[in-house]
Amino acid sequence: MHQLELPALHADDPLGFLAALGILELTTATLTAKPRLHWNGPAGPAVLTTDQPLTLDTLTDLLTAHLPPKRAPTAGQPDTADTEDQDDEDTDTAGTKDEGWDSFPHVPGLLTRTREDTTAPNEALRLRVDTAHHTLRGLAQAERETGDRQARWFAALTNVMCFEDYKPKTGKNDPEPVEGATPTTVRRTPVTPLIAAAGQMTITGLMQKAVLGCHNDPRQIRSALDGWRRVPDYASANFDHRSLGDAHTNSEGKPYQRGAPGPTWLALHALGTFRLTATGNTQTATSWDTTNRRGALRWPAWTPPLTSTAVTVLLEHPAVRATEPGTNHNTAMLTDLGVTSLYTASRTGLKQSNGPLAASRHLWP
């Protein structure tokens, strides 16, 4: 077996942790023998173990092969993959311009779903509960028959175990509601809490922006492995607090974004690792801590090289998720599991929405 250290992806950084899991996901889908992941020390870099020797260059080529081709320009529109910046409306909404371009070929068709009906929110993965259940049953049957990845990923992005009530949107020509009548609501599934969609953001839009950032700068994926390249006006899908600059640090006196598309694109591929659950009508997920109001990502560093499936098992282990990890009993279990440290990163809040994950906080030992 051969080991390759990934110097830019550290265990104590939420975006670095997620990007490393994304690499494990993509290499698992590509290599004949399952790769394994571990960390070189409690706050050290990720190490990828494979059955064939890889260098940072050959790993970059392997990962780049998962990028979708550049989208064809719409008639009368420039090829936006070759432009510097994108307006949020172009890629964060469910606009028709990008609906036919699949930015997630790892699971073809999952992020090109059209909105269920005109009352639906922009996020096409927020489905009516009965539709979500029916869709998952069909995908699960296909997974059993063909090994297709759709069911696993659908269940990782759309939480079919709980619902949110939405008041349907109404148009200008719709009849006025009857006075005294109970407002009609539609029960829809929430999407993974690991994504803090703000405003018009959608999972599809976030993936599209990350892909476009990698197309615009061909060095992005390599730099994700050994030293991130930040891009003006790019938001890192709310995974990285360092991408958000405060107004007082900007000569124009305005807040700004300076994210890194490469590690963000990899991190979005990690979402399939985190299974969604719910307690009553409160949704949660593997590694998602709901003890505070906005939630927090919680994760371990470990030394035994683990496959993608084994990583999910470790993340869900009671010792990793314990509210008091430092007890003697829990410490003994963590040590036996090969865990060297535990970290958490809380979801921050912006003026009118959830914000990026904060800097990590060391929980144990």
XYZ file of C-alpha atoms in Angstrom:
365
model
C 0.000 0.000 0.000
C 1.148 3.538 -0.734
C 0.528 6.679 1.305
C 0.266 10.281 0.070
C 0.157 13.229 2.462
C -2.163 16.114 1.535
C -0.424 19.068 3.211
C -3.219 21.672 2.845
C -5.976 19.547 4.400
C -5.645 19.588 8.182
C -7.727 17.674 10.690
C -8.474 20.744 12.816
C -10.020 22.762 9.966
C -13.672 22.174 8.970
C -13.152 22.872 5.266
C -9.926 20.846 5.237
C -11.677 17.933 6.939
C -14.603 18.006 4.514
C -12.336 18.363 1.467
C -10.360 15.291 2.558
C -13.603 13.294 2.832
C -14.519 14.516 -0.643
C -11.232 13.174 -1.986
C -11.947 9.831 -0.333
C -15.393 9.773 -1.984
C -14.060 10.519 -5.472
C -11.087 8.169 -5.311
C -13.308 5.379 -3.985
C -15.452 5.772 -7.097
C -12.387 5.672 -9.363
C -9.787 3.244 -7.999
C -10.116 -0.529 -8.188
C -9.162 -1.113 -4.543
C -10.842 1.055 -1.925
C -8.597 3.894 -0.743
C -8.296 4.765 2.943
C -7.917 8.015 4.846
C -6.272 8.983 8.120
C -4.567 11.976 9.699
C -0.882 12.527 10.445
C -1.349 13.653 14.042
C -4.218 15.292 15.949
C -4.071 18.533 13.930
C -1.967 17.149 11.115
C -2.616 16.798 7.392
C -4.711 14.109 5.747
C -3.007 10.994 4.405
C -4.528 8.982 1.542
C -3.637 5.284 1.354
C -4.011 3.564 -2.037
C -3.005 0.296 -3.645
C -1.096 2.154 -6.368
C 1.413 4.958 -5.952
C 0.009 8.462 -6.371
C 1.694 11.843 -6.390
C 0.004 15.194 -5.867
C 0.077 15.632 -9.650
C -1.494 12.268 -10.469
C -4.091 12.694 -7.727
C -4.920 16.110 -9.172
C -5.449 14.528 -12.590
C -7.668 11.840 -11.079
C -9.815 14.405 -9.243
C -9.967 16.772 -12.220
C -11.451 13.961 -14.315
C -14.580 14.268 -12.126
C -15.160 17.888 -13.161
C -18.028 18.242 -15.640
C -17.176 19.797 -19.005
C -17.689 23.508 -19.340
C -21.312 24.320 -19.981
C -22.261 25.477 -23.452
C -23.051 29.207 -23.577
C -26.716 30.105 -23.900
C -27.644 31.916 -27.090
C -26.916 35.594 -26.629
C -25.015 34.965 -23.377
C -21.240 34.734 -22.811
C -19.636 31.508 -21.668
C -19.677 32.314 -17.959
C -17.127 29.617 -17.189
C -14.572 31.941 -18.782
C -15.571 35.096 -16.906
C -14.128 36.306 -13.648
C -17.187 36.814 -11.476
C -20.776 35.647 -11.287
C -23.793 37.429 -9.906
C -25.410 35.417 -7.160
C -28.651 35.325 -9.115
C -26.971 33.467 -11.994
C -25.938 30.440 -10.025
C -27.669 30.519 -6.665
C -31.236 30.399 -7.903
C -33.105 27.722 -9.785
C -33.108 29.821 -12.954
C -33.645 28.107 -16.258
C -30.288 29.169 -17.665
C -28.345 26.497 -15.763
C -30.993 23.825 -15.210
C -29.781 21.640 -18.076
C -26.107 21.745 -17.090
C -25.245 18.920 -14.713
C -22.495 20.191 -12.424
C -22.468 16.946 -10.406
C -21.610 14.063 -12.765
C -20.598 11.962 -9.749
C -24.341 11.328 -9.319
C -25.831 12.245 -12.714
C -29.200 13.959 -12.651
C -29.456 14.444 -8.883
C -28.856 18.212 -8.980
C -30.706 18.868 -12.238
C -34.123 18.081 -10.815
C -36.732 20.651 -11.723
C -38.848 22.249 -9.058
C -41.812 20.096 -8.113
C -44.392 22.809 -8.873
C -44.739 26.567 -8.956
C -45.337 26.718 -5.192
C -41.966 25.098 -4.448
C -39.000 27.031 -3.050
C -35.945 27.573 -5.230
C -34.245 24.487 -3.754
C -35.519 21.644 -5.930
C -34.499 19.072 -3.286
C -37.102 20.446 -0.848
C -39.827 18.037 -1.935
C -43.321 17.366 -0.733
C -42.997 14.620 1.853
C -44.973 12.017 -0.087
C -42.978 12.768 -3.253
C -39.707 12.418 -1.360
C -40.705 9.032 0.065
C -41.827 7.778 -3.345
C -38.599 9.011 -4.955
C -36.385 7.377 -2.347
C -38.190 4.045 -2.683
C -37.543 4.032 -6.418
C -33.897 5.017 -6.031
C -33.342 2.409 -3.309
C -34.721 -0.285 -5.587
C -32.308 0.806 -8.335
C -29.431 0.787 -5.849
C -30.220 -2.803 -4.845
C -30.394 -3.897 -8.467
C -27.501 -1.957 -10.017
C -25.439 -0.430 -7.208
C -26.420 3.064 -8.355
C -25.334 5.885 -5.975
C -28.520 7.945 -6.338
C -30.328 6.592 -3.254
C -27.395 7.159 -0.914
C -26.886 10.709 -2.132
C -30.574 11.591 -2.272
C -30.927 10.484 1.368
C -27.824 12.496 2.302
C -29.163 15.743 0.789
C -32.932 15.453 1.361
C -34.166 14.525 4.835
C -37.224 12.313 4.355
C -37.537 11.752 8.127
C -38.978 15.161 8.965
C -40.665 18.133 7.315
C -40.944 21.898 7.242
C -44.223 23.738 6.633
C -44.205 26.126 3.680
C -46.902 28.573 2.707
C -47.216 28.246 -1.089
C -46.209 31.241 -3.143
C -49.047 33.027 -4.899
C -49.010 34.913 -8.158
C -50.554 38.244 -9.055
C -53.525 36.579 -10.740
C -54.267 34.093 -7.962
C -57.549 34.626 -6.069
C -57.419 36.435 -2.758
C -57.531 34.116 0.288
C -60.935 33.790 1.931
C -61.142 35.909 5.082
C -60.915 33.758 8.202
C -59.770 30.676 6.302
C -56.804 28.734 7.594
C -53.746 29.450 5.383
C -52.789 26.474 3.236
C -49.380 25.018 4.010
C -47.311 22.425 2.214
C -45.072 20.010 4.093
C -41.676 19.707 2.447
C -38.470 17.921 3.325
C -35.520 20.020 4.537
C -32.072 19.653 3.013
C -28.940 18.656 4.922
C -28.054 21.023 7.791
C -24.424 20.909 6.673
C -25.483 23.350 3.962
C -26.486 26.751 5.331
C -28.368 28.053 2.318
C -28.813 31.821 2.612
C -31.113 33.937 0.468
C -31.438 32.414 -2.994
C -28.714 29.779 -2.469
C -29.384 26.199 -3.530
C -27.214 23.095 -3.396
C -27.206 23.083 -7.195
C -26.092 26.698 -7.312
C -23.310 26.130 -4.781
C -21.983 23.188 -6.805
C -22.171 25.177 -10.030
C -20.217 28.071 -8.557
C -17.522 25.739 -7.226
C -17.207 24.023 -10.613
C -17.021 27.352 -12.434
C -14.322 28.503 -10.013
C -12.275 25.400 -10.825
C -12.761 25.924 -14.558
C -11.755 29.586 -14.317
C -8.564 28.705 -12.448
C -7.135 25.313 -13.529
C -4.780 25.383 -10.525
C -7.635 25.249 -8.021
C -7.797 21.486 -7.554
C -4.024 21.099 -7.183
C -3.911 24.024 -4.769
C -6.642 22.358 -2.706
C -4.064 19.683 -1.889
C -1.004 21.783 -1.079
C -1.946 25.444 -0.555
C -5.317 27.083 -1.192
C -5.758 29.833 -3.784
C -8.447 32.293 -2.713
C -10.604 34.068 -5.283
C -12.223 37.501 -4.847
C -16.024 37.474 -4.665
C -16.246 33.694 -4.246
C -18.172 32.368 -1.216
C -17.050 28.942 0.036
C -20.536 27.425 0.408
C -20.561 28.547 4.066
C -17.910 25.945 4.959
C -15.113 28.446 5.626
C -15.290 31.458 7.942
C -12.051 32.832 6.466
C -13.737 33.476 3.123
C -15.901 36.188 4.695
C -14.108 39.488 5.244
C -15.401 42.190 7.579
C -16.122 45.673 6.314
C -13.436 47.241 8.527
C -10.741 45.166 6.774
C -11.776 46.395 3.312
C -10.668 49.753 1.924
C -14.172 50.218 0.468
C -15.773 49.709 3.865
C -17.900 46.784 2.706
C -17.872 43.099 3.681
C -16.430 40.840 1.024
C -15.914 37.183 0.085
C -12.602 35.548 -0.733
C -13.133 31.809 -0.856
C -11.275 28.879 -2.399
C -13.282 26.986 -5.065
C -10.959 23.952 -5.145
C -11.372 22.715 -1.553
C -15.025 23.811 -1.587
C -15.730 21.662 -4.659
C -14.085 18.697 -2.925
C -15.977 19.390 0.325
C -19.333 19.291 -1.469
C -18.488 15.717 -2.498
C -18.173 14.824 1.196
C -21.893 15.351 1.863
C -22.669 11.758 0.949
C -20.710 10.631 4.024
C -23.222 12.213 6.422
C -26.513 10.385 6.883
C -29.597 12.396 7.808
C -31.807 11.579 10.792
C -34.395 13.383 12.893
C -35.715 13.561 16.423
C -39.367 14.439 16.131
C -39.422 17.375 13.768
C -35.819 18.418 14.525
C -33.495 17.225 11.832
C -29.913 16.258 12.430
C -27.167 14.397 10.635
C -24.046 12.386 11.166
C -21.540 14.723 12.871
C -24.108 17.533 13.255
C -24.541 18.756 16.829
C -27.943 20.311 17.574
C -27.320 21.293 21.188
C -26.888 24.938 20.230
C -29.371 27.044 18.284
C -27.642 27.117 14.910
C -25.939 23.740 15.131
C -22.299 22.751 14.769
C -20.126 20.328 12.832
C -18.332 17.849 15.092
C -15.630 15.486 13.893
C -12.628 13.377 14.963
C -9.090 12.906 13.744
C -7.937 9.284 13.618
C -4.813 7.283 12.869
C -5.992 3.922 11.404
C -6.505 4.234 7.617
C -10.270 3.903 7.040
C -12.433 3.327 3.971
C -15.349 5.630 3.197
C -17.829 3.240 4.827
C -15.652 2.870 7.933
C -15.400 6.670 8.230
C -19.199 6.963 8.404
C -19.293 4.241 11.075
C -16.657 6.088 13.106
C -18.440 9.429 12.797
C -21.616 7.826 14.124
C -19.947 6.011 17.034
C -21.446 6.974 20.428
C -17.993 7.800 21.819
C -17.408 10.348 19.047
C -20.840 11.905 19.533
C -20.805 11.864 23.370
C -21.768 15.158 25.031
C -18.977 14.644 27.586
C -16.136 13.062 25.614
C -13.572 13.387 28.400
C -14.946 10.776 30.810
C -12.646 7.846 31.579
C -14.952 5.362 29.873
C -15.331 7.504 26.755
C -11.622 8.280 26.573
C -10.860 4.558 26.651
C -13.277 3.936 23.760
C -11.871 6.803 21.703
C -8.340 5.541 22.233
C -9.343 2.018 21.195
C -10.911 3.445 18.031
C -7.665 5.206 17.115
C -9.160 8.673 17.597
C -6.512 11.255 18.492
C -8.665 14.377 18.867
C -12.190 15.766 18.577
C -13.140 19.158 17.113
C -16.249 21.238 16.628
C -17.117 24.267 14.488
C -20.324 26.163 15.212
C -22.543 27.629 12.543
C -22.258 31.404 12.677
C -25.061 33.840 11.965
C -25.245 36.694 9.490
C -27.654 39.614 9.605
C -30.555 37.764 7.970
C -29.387 34.170 7.591
C -27.062 31.461 8.791
C -23.390 32.062 8.128
C -20.244 30.023 7.566
C -18.775 27.497 9.961
C -16.640 29.210 12.580
C -13.039 28.375 13.400
C -12.688 24.958 14.951
C -12.621 24.442 18.707
C -10.664 21.584 20.265
C -12.932 19.320 22.351
C -10.737 16.383 23.371
C -8.272 15.415 24.776
